[in-house]
Amino acid sequence: MMPFYQLAIALADSGLHVSYISTPKNTHRLPKPPQNLSPNISFVSLPLPVLDSSPLPEGTEATVDLISDEQVPYLFKAFDLLQKPLEKFVVEHSPDWLIIDLFTPWATDVGKDCGVPVLVFSPFSAATCLFWGPPEYLTGDGQKRVRSSLESLTSPPEWVTFPSSVAYHNFEAAGTLNGLYGDDASGISPVKRFAKTINASQAIAIRHSRELGGEYLSLYAKLIGKPAIPAGLLPPEKPKERQITDESWTRTFKWLDQQEPRSVLFVGFGSECKLSREQVHEIAYGLEESELPFLWALRKPHWAKDDVDHVLPPGFAERRTFDHKQKVCFGWAPQMEILAHPSIGGSLFHAGWGSAIEALQFGHCLVVLPFLVDQGLNARFLVEKGLAFEVERGDDGSFERSDIARALRGAMVGKEGEGMRARSRDVAAVVGDREIHEGYIAGLVEFLKSRIN
């Protein structure tokens, strides 16, 4: 949702008239539009149809609303029912282009039936797109299917012609094989959705830049046989000034103001990762064992009682009360303001592509602990580029506090992390350069205008 919002804002700022279409709750989740938001953008809400005998929690409109991953296919089914409402909007407004995501192959049917060209936008990195492969390798049909075994997911695929370490670990492969390549309750596997969407579109725009792994972009464009346009990294704007009114966060920023420059580790695993009790406790103990200053933005897990004291290991909160170098905050966190603070020097996170971009534009060193879908591939890519340390894990995906502590100390203060810290500062100058990203948007706009009849 957020990458699409950032793309929509960028296109509107470039002079295009943009209608951002989503469901009511998801539209409400968007950042509060600034006063100077371009008049070229409008927001359109299409109510999400309710499935008969729906297993989805009431009010579900995004994966963040789900309790378990098993419910995701039913969310797909609900979104599939938006085909008619979208077609009605297109007929009434006659847009020049439809820009859609990878999960909505039915939107390409709307474009075809209404005579509107379709551009698919991938919020995934070019490295992830290349690893998953061109459409003919995603369908699972005939002789082209190469994802029939766990082994096929644990090494770079045959079409990657340059040295690459982007692949899944063994413990990630099993879930990926079933979750991405197997047909599910929606009647179509996620990768078949990707394949149909890409095949039926005129082009694909990818959230990536040539400066950060251009070889992945170039090869993917060659393989799919249609324009693959870098949309840039779409970094959110750096906060110009701190606008925090919440009293608890005001106190937290005062605490950050007292810390040494680039000394504090920010810890956050977003809203999609559903950590188990054991995982939360090992992370907590690992942070403690690292002896590094940290700020942990911890969302209350679904298994926890209302009392947040039950989330952390026994005695952990009390020990932190007397330690002025370590802090845990529960619930929502102003992540961009935190990352922009001069005392923050690194981040322990899930290797989500958006979160990586946010941290990289500030030159933070990264420690990655991936859990979902593309996160493992992002983690390998970031390590390959010398921008991250990855937490070591067992064959079953488990990790211990010592694994956490070792990776954190190596990245933040260890001699082995010196090169990464220098590399991160160099890359920040590119990731944070607005002119570079505006150039990518200008290229995308030029492509869109050139294809209008």
Short mmCIF file of C-alpha atoms in Angstrom, two decimals:
data_model
loop_
_atom_site.label_atom_id
_atom_site.label_comp_id
_atom_site.label_asym_id
_atom_site.label_seq_id
_atom_site.Cartn_x
_atom_site.Cartn_y
_atom_site.Cartn_z
CA MET A 1 0.00 0.00 0.00
CA MET A 2 2.67 2.52 0.98
CA PRO A 3 4.84 2.06 -2.14
CA PHE A 4 1.78 2.68 -4.32
CA TYR A 5 0.95 5.78 -2.33
CA GLN A 6 4.51 7.08 -2.75
CA LEU A 7 4.40 6.34 -6.48
CA ALA A 8 1.03 8.09 -6.82
CA ILE A 9 2.31 11.20 -5.02
CA ALA A 10 5.44 11.27 -7.19
CA LEU A 11 3.43 10.98 -10.41
CA ALA A 12 1.01 13.69 -9.28
CA ASP A 13 3.91 15.98 -8.38
CA SER A 14 5.27 15.45 -11.90
CA GLY A 15 2.07 16.92 -13.36
CA LEU A 16 -0.01 13.83 -14.09
CA HIS A 17 -3.60 13.62 -12.84
CA VAL A 18 -3.77 10.57 -10.57
CA SER A 19 -6.71 8.75 -8.99
CA TYR A 20 -5.49 6.62 -6.08
CA ILE A 21 -7.98 3.75 -5.70
CA SER A 22 -8.14 1.59 -2.59
CA THR A 23 -10.61 0.36 0.02
CA PRO A 24 -11.92 2.75 2.70
CA LYS A 25 -9.92 1.39 5.62
CA ASN A 26 -6.71 1.18 3.62
CA THR A 27 -7.21 4.72 2.34
CA HIS A 28 -7.67 5.86 5.94
CA ARG A 29 -4.38 4.16 6.86
CA LEU A 30 -2.41 6.36 4.48
CA PRO A 31 -0.27 9.09 6.01
CA LYS A 32 -2.24 12.25 6.60
CA PRO A 33 -1.83 14.22 3.36
CA PRO A 34 0.30 17.34 3.85
CA GLN A 35 -1.24 20.74 3.22
CA ASN A 36 0.79 21.15 0.05
CA LEU A 37 -0.29 17.82 -1.45
CA SER A 38 -0.55 18.11 -5.22
CA PRO A 39 -4.04 19.04 -6.47
CA ASN A 40 -3.43 16.51 -9.23
CA ILE A 41 -4.21 13.56 -6.95
CA SER A 42 -7.60 12.38 -5.76
CA PHE A 43 -8.47 9.47 -3.48
CA VAL A 44 -11.18 6.97 -4.44
CA SER A 45 -12.52 4.36 -2.01
CA LEU A 46 -14.13 1.15 -3.27
CA PRO A 47 -15.80 -0.85 -0.46
CA LEU A 48 -14.34 -4.35 -0.17
CA PRO A 49 -17.01 -7.01 -0.85
CA VAL A 50 -17.66 -9.48 1.95
CA LEU A 51 -17.30 -13.15 1.11
CA ASP A 52 -20.11 -15.58 1.87
CA SER A 53 -19.18 -17.56 5.00
CA SER A 54 -16.07 -15.41 5.22
CA PRO A 55 -13.31 -16.68 7.53
CA LEU A 56 -11.83 -13.18 7.61
CA PRO A 57 -11.99 -11.08 10.78
CA GLU A 58 -14.59 -8.34 10.60
CA GLY A 59 -13.23 -5.19 9.00
CA THR A 60 -10.33 -6.94 7.23
CA GLU A 61 -8.96 -5.03 4.26
CA ALA A 62 -5.23 -5.85 4.41
CA THR A 63 -2.88 -8.57 5.57
CA VAL A 64 -2.09 -6.54 8.67
CA ASP A 65 -5.69 -7.22 9.80
CA LEU A 66 -5.24 -10.99 9.60
CA ILE A 67 -4.53 -13.32 12.49
CA SER A 68 -2.84 -16.07 10.45
CA ASP A 69 -1.26 -16.53 7.02
CA GLU A 70 -3.89 -19.15 6.18
CA GLN A 71 -6.42 -16.33 5.80
CA VAL A 72 -4.46 -14.53 3.04
CA PRO A 73 -6.07 -16.46 0.11
CA TYR A 74 -9.52 -15.40 1.32
CA LEU A 75 -8.38 -11.78 1.29
CA PHE A 76 -7.31 -12.32 -2.33
CA LYS A 77 -10.79 -13.71 -3.10
CA ALA A 78 -12.42 -10.65 -1.58
CA PHE A 79 -10.25 -8.30 -3.63
CA ASP A 80 -11.03 -10.32 -6.78
CA LEU A 81 -14.65 -9.19 -6.34
CA LEU A 82 -13.57 -5.58 -6.94
CA GLN A 83 -13.33 -6.22 -10.68
CA LYS A 84 -16.82 -4.88 -11.43
CA PRO A 85 -16.52 -1.74 -9.25
CA LEU A 86 -13.14 -0.97 -10.86
CA GLU A 87 -14.58 -1.48 -14.34
CA LYS A 88 -17.43 0.91 -13.50
CA PHE A 89 -14.89 3.56 -12.42
CA VAL A 90 -12.81 3.10 -15.57
CA VAL A 91 -15.84 3.35 -17.85
CA GLU A 92 -16.99 6.54 -16.11
CA HIS A 93 -13.59 8.29 -15.98
CA SER A 94 -11.73 6.98 -19.07
CA PRO A 95 -8.18 7.05 -17.65
CA ASP A 96 -5.18 6.95 -19.98
CA TRP A 97 -3.49 4.21 -17.95
CA LEU A 98 -4.25 1.65 -15.26
CA ILE A 99 -1.35 1.14 -12.83
CA ILE A 100 -1.99 -2.05 -10.88
CA ASP A 101 -0.20 -4.39 -8.50
CA LEU A 102 1.01 -7.92 -9.10
CA PHE A 103 -1.80 -9.60 -7.16
CA THR A 104 -4.69 -8.35 -9.35
CA PRO A 105 -4.67 -10.18 -12.71
CA TRP A 106 -8.39 -9.39 -13.07
CA ALA A 107 -7.47 -5.70 -13.36
CA THR A 108 -5.75 -6.51 -16.66
CA ASP A 109 -9.11 -7.83 -17.88
CA VAL A 110 -10.66 -4.48 -16.97
CA GLY A 111 -7.98 -2.70 -18.97
CA LYS A 112 -8.49 -4.98 -21.98
CA ASP A 113 -12.27 -4.72 -21.93
CA CYS A 114 -12.16 -0.92 -21.57
CA GLY A 115 -9.33 -0.32 -24.02
CA VAL A 116 -7.00 1.11 -21.36
CA PRO A 117 -3.30 0.12 -21.30
CA VAL A 118 -2.01 -1.46 -18.10
CA LEU A 119 1.26 -0.88 -16.25
CA VAL A 120 2.01 -3.27 -13.40
CA PHE A 121 4.01 -1.86 -10.49
CA SER A 122 6.21 -4.14 -8.41
CA PRO A 123 7.00 -2.95 -4.89
CA PHE A 124 9.52 -5.81 -4.71
CA SER A 125 13.19 -5.31 -5.48
CA ALA A 126 14.61 -6.17 -8.90
CA ALA A 127 16.64 -8.92 -7.22
CA THR A 128 13.43 -10.53 -5.96
CA CYS A 129 11.70 -10.16 -9.34
CA LEU A 130 14.66 -11.76 -11.10
CA PHE A 131 14.84 -14.66 -8.66
CA TRP A 132 11.13 -15.42 -9.08
CA GLY A 133 11.70 -15.26 -12.81
CA PRO A 134 9.87 -14.27 -15.99
CA PRO A 135 6.18 -15.19 -16.37
CA GLU A 136 6.73 -18.44 -18.28
CA TYR A 137 8.66 -19.79 -15.30
CA LEU A 138 5.96 -18.77 -12.82
CA THR A 139 2.92 -20.48 -14.29
CA GLY A 140 3.81 -24.05 -13.35
CA ASP A 141 2.65 -25.25 -16.77
CA GLY A 142 4.44 -27.58 -19.16
CA GLN A 143 8.19 -27.98 -19.28
CA LYS A 144 9.02 -24.44 -18.21
CA ARG A 145 8.31 -24.95 -14.53
CA VAL A 146 11.52 -24.95 -12.50
CA ARG A 147 10.10 -24.47 -9.00
CA SER A 148 9.02 -28.05 -8.31
CA SER A 149 11.49 -28.79 -5.52
CA LEU A 150 12.99 -27.19 -2.44
CA GLU A 151 16.42 -27.38 -4.05
CA SER A 152 15.28 -25.15 -6.90
CA LEU A 153 14.64 -22.34 -4.42
CA THR A 154 17.88 -22.56 -2.45
CA SER A 155 20.31 -21.49 -5.16
CA PRO A 156 20.30 -18.72 -7.78
CA PRO A 157 18.18 -19.81 -10.78
CA GLU A 158 19.69 -20.90 -14.08
CA TRP A 159 18.77 -17.66 -15.86
CA VAL A 160 20.94 -15.50 -13.57
CA THR A 161 24.11 -15.01 -15.61
CA PHE A 162 26.23 -13.15 -13.06
CA PRO A 163 27.44 -14.06 -9.55
CA SER A 164 24.54 -13.78 -7.11
CA SER A 165 23.76 -14.99 -3.60
CA VAL A 166 20.06 -14.15 -3.81
CA ALA A 167 18.19 -17.34 -2.93
CA TYR A 168 16.16 -18.77 -0.08
CA HIS A 169 17.63 -20.63 2.87
CA ASN A 170 16.43 -24.20 3.39
CA PHE A 171 14.07 -23.27 6.21
CA GLU A 172 12.46 -20.58 4.03
CA ALA A 173 12.08 -22.75 0.93
CA ALA A 174 9.36 -25.10 2.20
CA GLY A 175 6.98 -22.29 3.14
CA THR A 176 7.74 -20.49 -0.12
CA LEU A 177 7.09 -23.56 -2.27
CA ASN A 178 3.67 -24.04 -0.70
CA GLY A 179 2.78 -20.41 -0.12
CA LEU A 180 3.80 -18.93 -3.47
CA TYR A 181 3.70 -21.81 -5.96
CA GLY A 182 0.76 -23.87 -4.72
CA ASP A 183 -2.86 -23.14 -5.66
CA ASP A 184 -4.74 -21.93 -2.60
CA ALA A 185 -8.27 -21.16 -1.42
CA SER A 186 -8.52 -18.32 -3.92
CA GLY A 187 -8.16 -20.85 -6.75
CA ILE A 188 -4.89 -19.47 -8.12
CA SER A 189 -1.39 -19.38 -6.67
CA PRO A 190 0.31 -16.04 -6.02
CA VAL A 191 2.93 -16.65 -8.70
CA LYS A 192 0.25 -17.47 -11.27
CA ARG A 193 -1.31 -14.13 -10.37
CA PHE A 194 2.07 -12.48 -10.99
CA ALA A 195 2.48 -14.28 -14.32
CA LYS A 196 -0.92 -13.35 -15.72
CA THR A 197 -0.60 -9.75 -14.54
CA ILE A 198 2.83 -9.30 -16.12
CA ASN A 199 1.90 -11.11 -19.34
CA ALA A 200 -1.21 -8.97 -19.85
CA SER A 201 0.45 -5.64 -19.09
CA GLN A 202 2.24 -3.32 -21.48
CA ALA A 203 5.17 -2.81 -19.10
CA ILE A 204 6.32 -3.25 -15.53
CA ALA A 205 7.69 -0.56 -13.22
CA ILE A 206 9.95 -1.77 -10.42
CA ARG A 207 10.86 -0.10 -7.14
CA HIS A 208 14.58 -0.19 -7.75
CA SER A 209 17.40 1.96 -9.10
CA ARG A 210 20.34 1.24 -11.37
CA GLU A 211 22.73 2.58 -8.74
CA LEU A 212 21.74 -0.23 -6.36
CA GLY A 213 21.98 -3.46 -8.30
CA GLY A 214 21.45 -2.36 -11.88
CA GLU A 215 22.53 -5.76 -13.17
CA TYR A 216 19.35 -7.29 -11.71
CA LEU A 217 17.18 -4.71 -13.48
CA SER A 218 18.88 -5.15 -16.85
CA LEU A 219 18.66 -8.93 -16.89
CA TYR A 220 15.03 -8.98 -15.73
CA ALA A 221 14.04 -6.55 -18.51
CA LYS A 222 15.78 -8.79 -21.05
CA LEU A 223 14.03 -11.91 -19.76
CA ILE A 224 10.45 -10.61 -19.70
CA GLY A 225 10.67 -9.15 -23.21
CA LYS A 226 8.83 -5.93 -22.43
CA PRO A 227 9.79 -2.62 -20.82
CA ALA A 228 10.94 -2.99 -17.20
CA ILE A 229 11.18 0.56 -15.98
CA PRO A 230 12.98 1.50 -12.75
CA ALA A 231 10.67 3.75 -10.74
CA GLY A 232 13.52 4.63 -8.39
CA LEU A 233 13.58 3.61 -4.75
CA LEU A 234 10.72 5.98 -3.80
CA PRO A 235 12.21 6.90 -0.42
CA PRO A 236 9.76 8.75 1.80
CA GLU A 237 10.65 12.37 2.40
CA LYS A 238 12.96 12.98 5.31
CA PRO A 239 11.13 14.83 8.08
CA LYS A 240 12.04 18.50 7.93
CA GLU A 241 11.21 18.99 11.59
CA ARG A 242 10.00 16.84 14.43
CA GLN A 243 6.23 16.97 14.80
CA ILE A 244 5.57 14.68 17.72
CA THR A 245 2.69 15.54 20.05
CA ASP A 246 2.30 12.23 21.88
CA GLU A 247 3.68 12.72 25.39
CA SER A 248 5.34 9.31 25.66
CA TRP A 249 7.14 9.78 22.35
CA THR A 250 8.16 13.30 23.36
CA ARG A 251 9.91 11.74 26.37
CA THR A 252 11.48 9.08 24.12
CA PHE A 253 12.95 11.71 21.81
CA LYS A 254 14.34 13.58 24.80
CA TRP A 255 15.99 10.30 25.76
CA LEU A 256 17.42 9.98 22.23
CA ASP A 257 18.73 13.54 22.45
CA GLN A 258 20.92 12.44 25.38
CA GLN A 259 22.60 9.57 23.50
CA GLU A 260 25.87 9.68 21.57
CA PRO A 261 25.70 10.28 17.79
CA ARG A 262 25.11 7.10 15.75
CA SER A 263 25.29 4.95 18.87
CA VAL A 264 21.70 3.70 19.21
CA LEU A 265 20.25 0.67 17.44
CA PHE A 266 16.64 0.97 16.26
CA VAL A 267 14.71 -2.31 16.40
CA GLY A 268 11.44 -2.80 14.55
CA PHE A 269 9.77 -5.65 12.67
CA GLY A 270 6.83 -3.80 11.17
CA SER A 271 3.19 -4.74 11.30
CA GLU A 272 3.22 -7.88 9.13
CA CYS A 273 5.69 -10.08 11.05
CA LYS A 274 3.89 -12.14 13.66
CA LEU A 275 6.67 -13.08 16.07
CA SER A 276 6.23 -16.00 18.46
CA ARG A 277 6.81 -15.69 22.19
CA GLU A 278 10.12 -17.55 21.90
CA GLN A 279 11.30 -15.26 19.10
CA VAL A 280 10.42 -12.09 21.01
CA HIS A 281 12.23 -13.39 24.09
CA GLU A 282 15.38 -14.40 22.18
CA ILE A 283 15.49 -11.01 20.50
CA ALA A 284 15.10 -9.33 23.90
CA TYR A 285 17.87 -11.37 25.48
CA GLY A 286 20.08 -10.84 22.41
CA LEU A 287 19.65 -7.08 22.64
CA GLU A 288 20.51 -7.22 26.30
CA GLU A 289 23.55 -9.41 25.67
CA SER A 290 24.85 -7.05 22.97
CA GLU A 291 25.21 -4.28 25.59
CA LEU A 292 24.41 -1.74 22.86
CA PRO A 293 22.06 1.19 23.35
CA PHE A 294 18.78 0.38 21.61
CA LEU A 295 15.27 1.64 21.00
CA TRP A 296 12.83 -1.19 20.33
CA ALA A 297 9.45 -0.33 18.80
CA LEU A 298 7.53 -3.47 19.74
CA ARG A 299 3.98 -4.14 18.58
CA LYS A 300 1.91 -6.25 20.94
CA PRO A 301 1.85 -9.80 19.51
CA HIS A 302 -1.48 -11.55 18.92
CA TRP A 303 -0.65 -14.13 21.61
CA ALA A 304 -0.01 -11.56 24.33
CA LYS A 305 -2.46 -10.49 27.00
CA ASP A 306 -3.59 -6.89 27.12
CA ASP A 307 -0.93 -6.17 29.70
CA VAL A 308 2.23 -5.46 27.70
CA ASP A 309 4.36 -6.66 30.60
CA HIS A 310 3.55 -10.22 29.54
CA VAL A 311 5.24 -9.72 26.15
CA LEU A 312 8.82 -9.39 27.41
CA PRO A 313 10.82 -11.99 29.35
CA PRO A 314 10.37 -11.98 33.14
CA GLY A 315 12.31 -9.16 34.73
CA PHE A 316 13.39 -7.65 31.42
CA ALA A 317 11.33 -4.47 31.77
CA GLU A 318 12.54 -3.92 35.32
CA ARG A 319 16.16 -4.25 34.32
CA ARG A 320 15.67 -1.75 31.50
CA THR A 321 14.08 0.74 33.90
CA PHE A 322 17.44 1.24 35.58
CA ASP A 323 19.43 1.27 32.36
CA HIS A 324 19.40 4.65 30.66
CA LYS A 325 20.88 3.23 27.45
CA GLN A 326 18.07 0.86 26.44
CA LYS A 327 14.38 1.50 25.82
CA VAL A 328 11.31 -0.47 24.70
CA CYS A 329 8.24 1.32 23.34
CA PHE A 330 4.98 -0.48 22.58
CA GLY A 331 2.60 0.13 19.71
CA TRP A 332 2.86 2.56 16.81
CA ALA A 333 6.19 4.34 16.31
CA PRO A 334 7.13 7.44 14.26
CA GLN A 335 9.71 5.44 12.32
CA MET A 336 10.95 8.12 9.94
CA GLU A 337 11.50 10.61 12.77
CA ILE A 338 13.36 7.93 14.72
CA LEU A 339 15.59 6.94 11.79
CA ALA A 340 16.36 10.60 11.13
CA HIS A 341 17.57 11.20 14.69
CA PRO A 342 21.36 11.73 14.83
CA SER A 343 21.78 9.24 17.69
CA ILE A 344 20.52 6.32 15.56
CA GLY A 345 23.31 4.39 13.86
CA GLY A 346 21.83 1.04 12.90
CA SER A 347 18.68 -1.00 12.52
CA LEU A 348 17.67 -4.57 13.38
CA PHE A 349 14.67 -5.40 11.20
CA HIS A 350 12.93 -7.96 8.97
CA ALA A 351 14.59 -6.96 5.66
CA GLY A 352 11.38 -5.57 4.18
CA TRP A 353 12.34 -3.67 1.03
CA GLY A 354 10.61 -0.45 2.09
CA SER A 355 12.18 -0.49 5.54
CA ALA A 356 15.62 -1.13 4.02
CA ILE A 357 15.24 1.92 1.77
CA GLU A 358 14.12 4.08 4.70
CA ALA A 359 17.19 3.10 6.75
CA LEU A 360 19.67 3.29 3.87
CA GLN A 361 18.89 6.91 3.08
CA PHE A 362 20.22 7.81 6.53
CA GLY A 363 23.37 5.72 6.17
CA HIS A 364 22.49 3.28 8.95
CA CYS A 365 24.17 -0.11 9.14
CA LEU A 366 21.65 -2.93 8.84
CA VAL A 367 21.18 -6.21 10.70
CA VAL A 368 18.55 -8.37 9.04
CA LEU A 369 16.35 -11.11 10.47
CA PRO A 370 13.87 -12.04 7.70
CA PHE A 371 10.58 -13.90 8.16
CA LEU A 372 8.19 -13.43 5.22
CA VAL A 373 7.92 -13.91 1.42
CA ASP A 374 10.57 -11.67 -0.16
CA GLN A 375 12.42 -10.72 3.03
CA GLY A 376 14.94 -13.54 2.80
CA LEU A 377 15.81 -12.55 -0.77
CA ASN A 378 16.18 -8.91 0.26
CA ALA A 379 18.45 -9.98 3.10
CA ARG A 380 20.77 -11.90 0.75
CA PHE A 381 20.82 -8.96 -1.67
CA LEU A 382 21.71 -6.44 1.05
CA VAL A 383 24.47 -8.71 2.40
CA GLU A 384 25.76 -9.26 -1.16
CA LYS A 385 26.03 -5.49 -1.63
CA GLY A 386 27.93 -5.09 1.64
CA LEU A 387 25.08 -3.22 3.32
CA ALA A 388 23.92 -5.66 6.00
CA PHE A 389 24.80 -8.42 8.41
CA GLU A 390 22.32 -11.30 8.63
CA VAL A 391 21.58 -13.07 11.91
CA GLU A 392 22.75 -16.68 11.73
CA ARG A 393 20.01 -19.30 12.13
CA GLY A 394 19.64 -23.03 12.47
CA ASP A 395 18.39 -25.39 9.79
CA ASP A 396 14.85 -24.96 11.14
CA GLY A 397 15.07 -21.16 11.11
CA SER A 398 15.55 -20.84 14.84
CA PHE A 399 17.97 -18.33 16.32
CA GLU A 400 19.44 -17.77 19.75
CA ARG A 401 20.25 -14.66 21.73
CA SER A 402 23.94 -15.13 21.04
CA ASP A 403 23.24 -15.03 17.29
CA ILE A 404 21.44 -11.71 17.72
CA ALA A 405 24.13 -10.22 19.95
CA ARG A 406 27.01 -11.32 17.70
CA ALA A 407 25.45 -9.81 14.56
CA LEU A 408 24.59 -6.57 16.33
CA ARG A 409 28.02 -6.00 17.81
CA GLY A 410 29.73 -6.91 14.56
CA ALA A 411 27.64 -4.46 12.58
CA MET A 412 27.56 -1.56 15.04
CA VAL A 413 31.00 -1.56 16.69
CA GLY A 414 33.02 -4.57 15.50
CA LYS A 415 36.07 -4.40 13.27
CA GLU A 416 34.37 -6.78 10.84
CA GLY A 417 31.66 -4.18 10.29
CA GLU A 418 33.94 -1.26 9.41
CA GLY A 419 33.57 -1.80 5.66
CA MET A 420 29.81 -2.08 5.89
CA ARG A 421 29.50 1.09 7.94
CA ALA A 422 31.57 3.00 5.38
CA ARG A 423 29.62 1.49 2.49
CA SER A 424 26.31 2.44 4.11
CA ARG A 425 27.38 6.06 4.41
CA ASP A 426 28.38 6.09 0.73
CA VAL A 427 25.08 4.56 -0.39
CA ALA A 428 23.11 7.06 1.71
CA ALA A 429 24.28 9.84 -0.59
CA VAL A 430 22.59 8.02 -3.49
CA VAL A 431 19.47 6.69 -1.76
CA GLY A 432 18.80 10.08 -0.20
CA ASP A 433 19.34 12.06 -3.41
CA ARG A 434 15.92 13.39 -4.42
CA GLU A 435 17.15 14.48 -7.86
CA ILE A 436 18.12 10.92 -8.74
CA HIS A 437 14.69 9.59 -7.85
CA GLU A 438 12.88 12.45 -9.54
CA GLY A 439 14.85 11.50 -12.66
CA TYR A 440 13.44 7.97 -12.50
CA ILE A 441 9.90 9.30 -12.13
CA ALA A 442 10.50 11.63 -15.07
CA GLY A 443 11.55 8.62 -17.15
CA LEU A 444 8.43 6.71 -16.13
CA VAL A 445 6.22 9.71 -16.96
CA GLU A 446 7.87 10.04 -20.37
CA PHE A 447 7.12 6.37 -21.06
CA LEU A 448 3.48 6.74 -20.01
CA LYS A 449 2.95 9.83 -22.19
CA SER A 450 4.64 8.22 -25.18
CA ARG A 451 2.15 5.34 -25.18
CA ILE A 452 -1.05 7.43 -24.98
CA ASN A 453 -3.00 7.25 -28.23
#
